[in-house]
Coordinates of C-alpha atoms and ligand atoms in Angstrom, one line a residue:
X1320 CA 93.8 81.3 213.6
X1321 CA 91.6 81.7 210.4
X1322 CA 89.8 78.4 211.0
X1323 CA 89.1 79.2 214.7
X1324 CA 87.7 82.6 214.0
X1325 CA 85.5 81.3 211.2
X1326 CA 84.0 78.6 213.4
X1327 CA 83.4 81.0 216.1
X1328 CA 81.7 83.7 213.9
X1329 CA 79.7 80.8 212.1
X1330 CA 78.4 79.4 215.4
X1331 CA 77.8 82.8 216.8
X1332 CA 76.0 84.1 213.7
X1333 CA 74.2 80.9 212.6
X1334 CA 75.9 80.8 209.4
X1335 CA 76.1 77.5 207.5
X1336 CA 77.9 75.8 204.5
X1337 CA 75.1 77.0 202.4
X1338 CA 73.0 79.9 203.3
X1339 CA 69.6 81.4 202.3
X1340 CA 70.3 84.6 200.2
X1341 CA 66.7 85.5 200.2
X1342 CA 64.6 86.8 203.1
X1343 CA 61.0 87.5 202.3
X1344 CA 59.8 87.4 205.9
X1345 CA 61.1 83.9 206.1
X1346 CA 64.6 82.6 205.1
X1347 CA 63.6 80.9 202.0
X1348 CA 64.9 77.4 201.5
X1349 CA 68.1 76.9 199.7
X1350 CA 67.1 73.7 197.9
X1351 CA 67.5 73.6 194.2
X1352 CA 68.9 77.2 194.0
X1353 CA 72.0 78.3 192.1
X1354 CA 74.6 79.2 194.7
X1355 CA 77.4 81.6 194.9
X1356 CA 80.9 80.8 196.6
X1357 CA 82.0 83.4 199.0
X1358 CA 85.8 83.6 198.9
X1359 CA 87.7 85.3 201.8
X1360 CA 90.3 87.8 200.1
X1361 CA 92.5 86.9 203.1
X1362 CA 93.6 83.6 201.8
X1363 CA 91.3 82.7 199.0
X1364 CA 89.5 80.2 201.1
X1365 CA 85.9 79.3 200.5
X1366 CA 84.0 80.6 203.5
X1367 CA 80.5 79.4 202.6
X1368 CA 78.0 79.4 199.7
X1369 CA 74.8 81.6 199.4
X1370 CA 71.7 80.4 197.6
X1371 CA 70.7 83.1 195.3
X1372 CA 67.3 84.7 194.8
X1373 CA 66.2 84.7 191.3
X1374 CA 63.9 86.8 188.9
X1375 CA 61.0 84.9 190.2
X1376 CA 61.4 85.8 193.8
X1377 CA 61.3 89.5 193.2
X1378 CA 57.8 90.2 192.8
X1379 CA 57.0 88.2 195.8
X1380 CA 59.5 90.3 198.0
X1381 CA 58.2 93.6 196.7
X1382 CA 54.5 92.6 197.3
X1383 CA 55.2 91.5 200.8
X1384 CA 57.2 94.7 201.5
X1385 CA 54.1 96.6 200.5
X1386 CA 52.0 94.5 202.8
X1387 CA 54.4 95.1 205.7
X1388 CA 54.4 99.0 205.0
X1389 CA 50.6 99.0 205.7
X1390 CA 51.4 97.9 209.3
X1391 CA 54.7 99.3 210.0
X1392 CA 53.8 102.8 208.7
X1393 CA 50.9 103.3 210.9
X1394 CA 52.9 102.7 214.2
X1395 CA 53.7 106.0 215.8
X1396 CA 57.4 107.2 214.8
X1397 CA 58.6 107.1 218.5
X1398 CA 57.4 103.5 218.9
X1399 CA 59.0 102.8 215.7
X1400 CA 62.3 104.3 217.3
X1401 CA 62.1 102.1 220.3
X1402 CA 62.2 99.1 217.9
X1403 CA 65.3 100.4 216.1
X1404 CA 66.7 100.9 219.7
X1405 CA 66.4 97.3 220.4
X1406 CA 68.0 96.6 217.0
X1407 CA 70.9 98.8 217.9
X1408 CA 71.1 96.8 221.2
X1409 CA 71.1 93.6 219.4
X1410 CA 73.8 94.7 216.7
X1411 CA 76.0 95.6 219.7
X1412 CA 75.7 92.0 221.2
X1413 CA 77.3 90.9 218.0
X1414 CA 79.7 93.6 217.5
X1415 CA 82.8 91.4 217.7
X1416 CA 81.6 88.5 215.6
X1417 CA 80.0 90.6 212.8
X1418 CA 83.0 92.8 212.7
X1419 CA 85.3 89.7 212.3
X1420 CA 82.9 88.5 209.5
X1421 CA 83.5 91.8 207.7
X1422 CA 87.1 91.3 208.0
X1423 CA 86.9 87.7 206.7
X1424 CA 84.6 88.5 203.8
X1425 CA 86.0 91.9 202.5
X1426 CA 89.5 91.7 204.3
X1427 CA 89.3 94.7 206.5
X1428 CA 91.6 94.9 209.6
X1429 CA 89.9 93.9 213.1
X1430 CA 89.5 97.5 214.2
X1431 CA 88.0 98.5 210.8
X1432 CA 85.7 95.7 210.9
X1433 CA 84.4 96.6 214.5
X1434 CA 84.3 100.1 213.3
X1435 CA 81.9 99.2 210.7
X1436 CA 79.6 97.6 213.0
X1437 CA 80.0 100.6 215.6
X1438 CA 78.8 102.8 212.7
X1439 CA 75.6 100.8 212.6
X1440 CA 75.1 101.2 216.2
X1441 CA 75.8 104.9 216.0
X1442 CA 73.3 105.4 213.2
X1443 CA 70.9 103.5 215.2
X1444 CA 71.1 105.9 218.1
X1445 CA 70.7 108.8 215.7
X1446 CA 67.6 107.1 214.2
X1447 CA 66.1 106.7 217.6
X1448 CA 66.6 110.5 218.4
X1449 CA 65.2 111.2 214.9
X1450 CA 61.9 109.3 215.7
X1451 CA 60.9 112.1 217.9
X1452 CA 62.3 114.8 215.6
X1453 CA 60.5 114.2 212.2
X1454 CA 59.3 117.8 212.2
X1455 CA 57.9 120.1 209.3
X1456 CA 57.9 123.8 209.3
X1457 CA 54.8 126.1 209.7
X1458 CA 55.0 129.1 207.0
X1459 CA 52.9 132.2 207.5
X1460 CA 50.0 132.2 205.0
X1461 CA 49.2 135.3 203.1
X1462 CA 45.5 134.5 203.6
X1463 CA 43.4 135.4 206.8
X1464 CA 42.3 132.4 209.1
X1465 CA 44.7 130.0 207.1
X1466 CA 47.4 127.6 208.2
X1467 CA 50.3 126.6 205.9
X1468 CA 52.6 123.9 207.0
X1469 CA 54.8 121.0 205.7
X1470 CA 54.7 117.4 206.7
X1471 CA 56.8 114.5 205.7
X1472 CA 55.5 111.0 204.8
X1473 CA 57.3 107.7 204.3
X1474 CA 57.6 106.7 200.5
X1475 CA 56.5 103.0 201.1
X1476 CA 59.3 100.6 199.8
X1477 CA 62.6 101.8 199.6
X1478 CA 65.3 99.8 197.7
X1479 CA 69.0 99.9 198.9
X1480 CA 71.8 98.5 196.7
X1481 CA 75.1 98.4 198.3
X1482 CA 78.7 98.2 197.4
X1483 CA 81.1 95.6 198.8
X1484 CA 83.5 97.9 200.9
X1485 CA 80.9 98.9 203.4
X1486 CA 79.1 95.6 203.6
X1487 CA 76.8 96.5 206.5
X1488 CA 77.3 100.2 207.6
X1489 CA 75.9 101.8 204.5
X1490 CA 72.9 99.6 204.5
X1491 CA 72.3 100.8 208.0
X1492 CA 72.7 104.6 207.1
X1493 CA 69.8 103.9 204.6
X1494 CA 67.6 101.2 206.4
X1495 CA 67.5 102.6 209.8
X1496 CA 66.8 106.0 208.9
X1497 CA 64.3 104.9 206.3
X1498 CA 62.5 102.5 208.7
X1499 CA 62.1 105.1 211.5
X1500 CA 60.3 107.4 209.0
X1501 CA 58.0 104.4 208.2
X1502 CA 59.3 102.9 205.1
X1503 CA 60.1 99.3 204.6
X1504 CA 63.4 98.3 202.9
X1505 CA 64.6 95.8 200.3
X1506 CA 68.3 95.3 200.4
X1507 CA 70.2 94.1 197.2
X1508 CA 73.7 93.8 198.7
X1509 CA 77.1 93.4 196.6
X1510 CA 77.5 89.6 195.9
X1511 CA 81.2 90.2 197.3
X1512 CA 79.7 90.8 200.7
X1513 CA 76.5 88.7 200.9
X1514 CA 77.4 86.8 204.0
X1515 CA 77.7 89.8 206.1
X1516 CA 74.3 91.1 204.6
X1517 CA 72.7 87.8 205.6
X1518 CA 74.1 87.9 209.2
X1519 CA 73.1 91.6 209.5
X1520 CA 69.5 91.2 208.1
X1521 CA 69.1 88.1 210.5
X1522 CA 70.2 90.1 213.5
X1523 CA 67.9 93.0 212.7
X1524 CA 64.9 91.0 211.7
X1525 CA 65.0 88.8 214.7
X1526 CA 63.9 92.0 216.8
X1527 CA 60.7 92.5 214.6
X1528 CA 59.8 88.8 214.8
X1529 CA 60.1 88.9 218.7
X1530 CA 57.6 91.7 218.8
X1531 CA 55.3 89.9 216.3
X1532 CA 55.9 92.7 214.0
X1533 CA 55.7 92.0 210.0
X1534 CA 59.2 92.1 208.4
X1535 CA 60.4 95.4 207.3
X1536 CA 64.0 94.4 206.2
X1537 CA 63.9 92.2 203.1
X1538 CA 66.9 90.7 201.5
X1539 CA 67.8 89.4 197.9
X1540 CA 71.2 88.2 197.1
X1541 CA 71.9 88.0 193.2
X1542 CA 74.9 87.4 191.2
X1543 CA 75.7 91.0 190.5
X1544 CA 73.2 92.8 188.3
X1545 CA 70.0 91.1 187.7
X1546 CA 67.8 92.2 190.7
X1547 CA 69.6 95.7 191.2
X1548 CA 68.4 96.4 187.5
X1549 CA 64.8 95.2 188.6
X1550 CA 64.8 97.5 191.6
X1551 CA 65.9 100.4 189.3
X1552 CA 63.2 99.7 186.8
X1553 CA 60.4 99.0 189.2
X1554 CA 57.5 101.6 189.6
X1555 CA 56.7 99.9 192.8
X1556 CA 59.9 101.1 194.2
X1557 CA 59.4 105.0 194.7
X1558 CA 63.0 105.5 196.2
X1559 CA 66.1 103.8 195.3
X1560 CA 69.3 104.3 197.2
X1561 CA 72.4 103.2 195.2
X1562 CA 75.9 103.0 196.6
X1563 CA 78.6 101.9 193.9
X1564 CA 80.9 102.8 191.2
X1565 CA 80.1 105.7 188.8
X1566 CA 79.9 103.2 186.0
X1567 CA 76.9 101.3 187.5
X1568 CA 75.4 104.3 189.2
X1569 CA 75.0 106.0 185.7
X1570 CA 73.0 103.0 184.5
X1571 CA 71.0 103.0 187.7
X1572 CA 70.3 106.7 187.6
X1573 CA 69.1 106.3 183.9
X1574 CA 66.7 103.4 184.6
X1575 CA 65.2 105.2 187.7
X1576 CA 64.9 108.5 186.0
X1577 CA 63.3 106.9 183.0
X1578 CA 60.4 106.0 185.2
X1579 CA 60.5 109.3 187.0
X1580 CA 61.4 107.6 190.3
X1581 CA 63.7 109.0 192.9
X1582 CA 67.2 107.9 193.5
X1583 CA 70.0 108.7 196.2
X1584 CA 73.1 108.1 194.3
X1585 CA 76.5 107.5 196.4
X1586 CA 79.2 106.9 193.8
X1587 CA 82.8 106.9 193.3
X1588 CA 85.2 109.6 194.5
X1589 CA 88.8 110.8 193.5
X1590 CA 89.7 112.5 196.7
X1591 CA 92.6 114.9 197.1
X1592 CA 94.5 116.4 200.1
X1593 CA 96.3 119.7 199.7
X1594 CA 99.3 120.0 202.1
X1595 CA 100.4 123.6 202.5
X1596 CA 103.9 124.8 203.4
X1597 CA 102.4 126.2 206.5
X1598 CA 101.6 122.8 208.0
X1599 CA 101.7 120.5 211.1
X1600 CA 103.8 118.1 209.2
X1601 CA 103.0 115.1 211.7
X1602 CA 99.4 115.6 211.6
X1603 CA 99.4 115.9 207.6
X1604 CA 101.7 112.8 207.4
X1605 CA 99.3 110.7 209.5
X1606 CA 96.1 112.1 207.9
X1607 CA 97.6 111.4 204.3
X1608 CA 98.7 107.9 205.3
X1609 CA 95.4 106.9 206.9
X1610 CA 93.5 108.3 204.0
X1611 CA 95.4 106.7 201.3
X1612 CA 96.1 103.3 202.9
X1613 CA 93.3 102.4 205.2
X1614 CA 90.9 99.5 203.9
X1615 CA 93.7 98.9 201.2
X1616 CA 92.6 102.2 199.4
X1617 CA 89.0 100.7 198.8
X1618 CA 87.0 103.4 200.6
X1619 CA 84.8 105.9 198.6
X1620 CA 86.7 108.5 200.7
X1621 CA 90.2 107.1 200.1
X1622 CA 92.8 109.8 199.4
X1623 CA 93.9 109.4 195.7
X1624 CA 95.6 112.5 194.8
X1625 CA 98.2 114.3 197.1
X1626 CA 98.7 118.0 196.2
X1627 CA 102.0 119.2 197.7
X1628 CA 103.4 122.7 198.1
X1629 CA 106.5 123.0 196.4
X1630 CA 108.2 124.4 199.6
X1631 CA 107.8 121.2 201.5
X1632 CA 107.6 118.7 198.4
X1633 CA 110.9 117.0 198.8
X1634 CA 110.6 116.6 202.7
X1635 CA 107.1 115.4 202.7
X1636 CA 107.7 112.9 199.9
X1637 CA 110.6 111.5 201.6
X1638 CA 109.0 111.0 204.9
X1639 CA 105.7 109.6 203.3
X1640 CA 107.9 107.2 201.3
X1641 CA 109.4 106.1 204.5
X1642 CA 106.0 105.5 206.0
X1643 CA 104.9 103.6 203.0
X1644 CA 107.8 101.5 203.0
X1645 CA 107.4 100.5 206.6
X1646 CA 103.7 99.8 206.6
X1647 CA 102.8 96.2 207.3
X1648 CA 100.8 94.5 204.5
X1649 CA 99.2 91.2 205.4
X1650 CA 96.4 89.2 207.1
X1651 CA 94.1 91.8 208.5
X1652 CA 93.4 89.5 211.7
X1653 CA 97.1 90.0 212.6
X1654 CA 98.1 92.6 215.2
X1655 CA 100.1 95.2 213.5
X1656 CA 98.7 94.9 210.0
X1657 CA 97.5 98.2 208.6
X1658 CA 96.8 97.2 205.1
X1659 CA 94.9 94.0 204.3
X1660 CA 94.0 92.6 200.9
X1661 CA 92.1 93.8 197.9
X1662 CA 88.7 92.3 197.5
X1663 CA 89.7 89.9 194.5
X1664 CA 92.0 89.0 191.6
X1665 CA 90.1 91.7 189.4
X1666 CA 91.1 94.4 191.9
X1667 CA 94.7 93.4 191.8
X1668 CA 94.7 93.5 188.0
X1669 CA 93.1 96.9 188.2
X1670 CA 95.8 98.0 190.5
X1671 CA 98.7 96.8 188.1
X1672 CA 96.9 98.3 185.2
X1673 CA 96.7 101.6 186.6
X1674 CA 100.3 101.6 187.6
X1675 CA 101.3 100.6 184.0
X1676 CA 98.9 103.3 182.6
X1677 CA 100.5 105.9 185.1
X1678 CA 104.0 105.1 183.8
X1679 CA 103.0 105.2 180.3
X1680 CA 101.5 108.7 181.0
X1681 CA 104.7 110.0 182.4
X1682 CA 104.5 109.1 186.1
X1683 CA 107.2 107.7 188.1
X1684 CA 106.8 105.1 190.9
X1685 CA 108.4 106.2 194.0
X1686 CA 107.5 103.0 196.1
X1687 CA 105.1 100.1 196.0
X1688 CA 104.1 98.7 192.7
X1689 CA 104.3 95.1 194.0
X1690 CA 101.9 92.1 194.5
X1691 CA 102.6 90.3 197.6
X1692 CA 101.8 87.0 199.0
X1693 CA 102.1 87.0 202.9
X1694 CA 103.2 83.6 204.5
X1695 CA 100.0 81.6 205.3
X1696 CA 97.9 83.9 202.9
X1697 CA 99.5 83.1 199.5
X1698 CA 96.2 82.9 197.8
X1699 CA 94.9 86.2 199.0
X1700 CA 94.8 89.5 197.1
X1701 CA 97.7 91.7 198.4
X1702 CA 99.3 94.6 197.1
X1703 CA 101.8 97.2 198.5
X1704 CA 100.5 100.7 198.9
X1705 CA 102.1 102.8 195.9
X1706 CA 103.1 106.3 195.6
X1707 CA 103.3 107.7 192.0
X1708 CA 104.8 111.2 191.1
X1709 CA 102.7 112.5 188.2
X1710 CA 100.9 115.5 187.0
X1711 CA 97.3 116.4 186.9
X1712 CA 96.8 116.1 183.2
X1713 CA 97.4 112.5 183.4
X1714 CA 94.3 110.5 182.3
X1715 CA 94.6 107.9 185.0
X1716 CA 95.0 110.5 187.7
X1717 CA 91.5 111.8 186.9
X1718 CA 89.9 108.3 187.5
X1719 CA 89.2 106.2 190.6
X1720 CA 91.3 103.0 190.9
X1721 CA 90.0 101.1 193.9
X1722 CA 93.4 100.2 195.3
X1723 CA 95.9 102.0 197.5
X1724 CA 97.6 104.2 194.7
X1725 CA 98.4 107.7 195.6
X1726 CA 99.5 110.2 192.9
X1727 CA 101.7 112.9 194.2
X1728 CA 101.3 116.4 192.4
X1729 CA 103.1 119.6 193.1
X1730 CA 101.7 123.3 193.3
X1731 CA 103.1 126.8 194.0
X1732 CA 100.0 128.9 194.7
X1733 CA 96.7 128.0 196.6
X1734 CA 94.8 128.9 193.5
X1735 CA 96.8 126.4 191.4
X1736 CA 96.2 123.9 194.1
X1737 CA 92.4 124.4 194.0
X1738 CA 92.3 124.2 190.4
X1739 CA 94.1 120.8 190.3
X1740 CA 91.8 119.8 193.3
X1741 CA 88.6 120.7 191.5
X1742 CA 90.1 119.5 188.1
X1743 CA 88.4 116.0 188.4
X1744 CA 84.8 114.8 187.5
X1745 CA 84.3 113.2 190.9
X1746 CA 83.3 115.5 194.0
X1747 CA 83.2 113.3 197.2
X1748 CA 85.8 114.1 199.9
X1749 CA 88.5 116.7 200.2
X1750 CA 90.9 118.1 202.7
X1751 CA 93.6 120.6 203.3
X1752 CA 96.2 120.5 205.7
X1753 CA 97.4 124.0 206.9
X1754 CA 97.8 126.1 210.0
X1755 CA 97.0 129.2 208.0
X1756 CA 93.5 130.4 208.6
X1757 CA 93.4 132.3 205.3
X1758 CA 94.3 129.2 203.4
X1759 CA 91.7 127.1 205.3
X1760 CA 89.0 129.6 204.8
X1761 CA 89.8 130.0 201.0
X1762 CA 89.6 126.1 200.9
X1763 CA 86.2 126.5 202.4
X1764 CA 84.7 129.3 200.6
X1765 CA 82.5 128.9 197.5
X1766 CA 85.5 129.1 195.3
X1767 CA 87.4 126.5 197.4
X1768 CA 86.7 122.6 197.4
X1769 CA 83.8 121.5 195.1
X1770 CA 83.3 118.4 197.1
X1771 CA 80.5 117.1 199.4
X1772 CA 82.9 116.7 202.3
X1773 CA 85.6 119.2 203.1
X1774 CA 88.3 118.7 205.9
X1775 CA 90.7 120.8 207.5
X1776 CA 93.6 119.3 209.1
X1777 CA 92.1 115.7 209.1
X1778 CA 92.2 113.4 206.0
X1779 CA 89.5 112.7 203.5
X1780 CA 88.5 109.4 204.8
X1781 CA 86.8 108.5 208.0
X1782 CA 83.3 110.6 208.3
X1783 CA 81.1 110.6 211.4
X1784 CA 77.6 109.8 211.0
X1785 CA 76.2 112.9 212.5
X1786 CA 76.9 115.0 209.2
X1787 CA 75.2 114.6 205.9
X1788 CA 77.4 112.3 203.8
X1789 CA 77.8 112.2 199.9
X1790 CA 79.4 114.1 197.1
X1791 CA 78.9 116.4 194.1
X1792 CA 79.6 116.0 190.3
X1793 CA 79.9 112.3 189.2
X1794 CA 79.7 111.3 192.8
X1795 CA 75.9 111.5 192.2
X1796 CA 74.7 114.4 194.8
X1797 CA 73.1 112.0 197.1
X1798 CA 73.2 112.5 200.9
X1799 CA 72.8 110.0 203.6
X1800 CA 73.3 109.5 207.2
X1801 CA 73.0 112.6 209.7
X1802 CA 71.9 116.1 209.6
X1803 CA 68.7 116.5 207.7
X1804 CA 69.6 113.7 205.3
X1805 CA 66.5 111.9 206.5
X1806 CA 64.4 114.0 204.2
X1807 CA 65.5 112.1 201.2
X1808 CA 63.5 109.0 202.5
X1809 CA 60.3 111.0 203.0
X1810 CA 57.9 112.7 200.6
X1811 CA 57.1 116.3 201.5
X1812 CA 53.6 117.6 201.6
X1813 CA 52.4 121.2 201.8
X1814 CA 49.5 121.5 203.6
X1815 CA 46.9 124.6 203.5
X1816 CA 44.0 124.7 205.8
X1817 CA 41.4 127.3 205.7
X1818 CA 39.6 127.6 209.1
X1819 CA 37.6 131.0 208.3
X1820 CA 34.2 131.3 206.9
X1821 CA 35.2 132.6 203.4
X1822 CA 37.3 131.3 200.5
X1823 CA 39.9 133.9 199.9
X1824 CA 42.2 132.8 196.9
X1825 CA 46.0 133.2 196.8
X1826 CA 47.6 136.1 195.0
X1827 CA 44.4 138.0 195.3
X1828 CA 42.7 136.0 192.5
X1829 CA 38.8 136.4 192.4
X1830 CA 36.3 133.6 191.1
X1831 CA 33.0 134.9 191.9
X1832 CA 30.7 132.0 191.0
Ligands
NAD153 P1 79.7 98.3 191.9 O1 79.3 99.4 191.1 O2 80.5 97.2 191.0 O3 78.6 97.5 192.5 C1 77.6 98.1 193.4 C2 76.4 97.4 193.7 O4 75.6 97.5 192.3 C3 76.5 95.9 193.7 O5 75.4 95.5 194.7 C4 76.1 95.2 192.4 O6 75.8 94.0 192.5 C5 75.1 96.3 192.0 N1 74.9 96.3 190.4 C6 75.8 95.7 189.4 N2 75.2 96.0 188.3 C7 74.0 96.6 188.6 C8 73.0 97.2 187.6 N3 73.1 97.1 186.3 N4 71.9 97.8 188.2 C9 71.8 97.9 189.5 N5 72.9 97.4 190.4 C10 73.8 96.8 189.7 O7 80.6 98.7 193.1 P2 81.5 98.0 194.0 O8 82.7 97.4 193.2 O9 80.7 96.9 194.8 O10 81.8 99.1 195.2 C11 82.9 100.2 194.8 C12 82.4 101.5 194.3 O11 81.5 102.0 195.2 C13 83.5 102.5 194.2 O12 83.4 103.2 193.2 C14 83.2 103.3 195.6 O13 83.8 104.6 195.4 C15 81.8 103.2 195.5 N6 81.3 103.6 196.8 C16 80.7 104.9 197.2 C17 80.4 105.1 198.3 C18 79.8 106.4 198.5 O14 79.2 106.7 199.7 N7 79.9 107.5 197.7 C19 80.5 104.2 199.3 C20 81.0 103.0 199.1 C21 81.4 102.8 197.8

């Protein structure tokens, strides 16, 4: 099955044994370049190799991107929108194969792989609508015969650095919105998801080529940090959007800030679900199970802490443990499998180390704690989702481990639950399961959840593109995707026009020369 799917994907998406990892308007020859092996986490098999972009390529890409900007930014926004519409249509044609490539390369289940591509199509639709909605406000001027208003211009070249776990959707949140505003995008994907990046960039760039337009989606695959660091330090990249871990994000933020550039930071989370004693148990169990186990716990929004009311604690833990024990872990291409592999051996090691540390810190493993080798996928990177009874004071509970580990904590009052909830440094997603209006409103009040995303009777994972996405505290404060998040990709200009025949000054200041 694996080989047949791989052959179909490669034929459909035009992938080869060795693929160019550099697009500077052309797919640059792979000859003489060092390469990176792309390993599937499903079975440890080498899928292909990617020829890497190097430091010498960097300046050429940035220079060409600025050249493209001169053309692209001058096209009226609704016309740019119609190009984005075609890009969305083109992505739709490849939904199945691109979705399967996501599964092969990062181990998502089939529906999650397709869902990722659907998210690109959805954000494309959003960007098309936005192309006729790039509005500024008009403000009443204090001076007679004056007009005061705001307008939004593109920045120019926008850098986008992405994490492995959303190998194309996160790029599209940034790239399609940035592009419709008139920016040109330079993408540095995760080396763990470079084939998906290459296939995605090809699909999108072909539409521009068809119209005789210059390239607006540039791509550079590196071994990890070299080109990302260059983007962060480069004054020719006025805006850098970074998605990844807090550790890397901290370096990126410092590098961008030291040159007074702008960044959008989408970093790690440590998301919690509070489950009240006044709860629809079925909904809460499903919401927590999906939040904690989907994508093998490798979502930035994965539920990592479960804060349970003492009144339902035993019943909930028993039911959740039964679900955990039943859930099928294995080849994500197979029907019925809900939990696929982790991305690589390092992630498996981090899973084991986190469990060990939790036990050392006083936690009790309720189920899981097992590395598994499904038949036919013995060289993949599979672990069983793990439940650990613990306390909020344990150090490991305050950290994000990118694996399906859920810490179960007990509370007696809502105030206590909120204190536990907000007692970590990350602030991405949050949820409460309750049928009590007073509790849900308290959770949403200014003294409630301190996260960028707050959910009631639905889990921490699985956001829609219509809302602004992002988190507070060490999650970085960035916002992407829907609502008015587009404003982060545009520079604001406040305009004052005097259409009178005198020169009145603001605040009544006189300067009679
Ligand atoms: P990572 O931090 O290891 O890598 C992210 C990206 O940074 C990669 O492209 C990597 O090559 C690049 N990079 C590495 N060193 C760099 C440097 N010095 N300068 C610039 N770029 C550098 O993260 P990962 O393991 O790929 O992804 C998982 C992490 O991403 C998790 O912490 C997860 O929570 C987070 N994430 C956050 C969001 C969000 O929207 N908040 C979404 C997805 C993932």
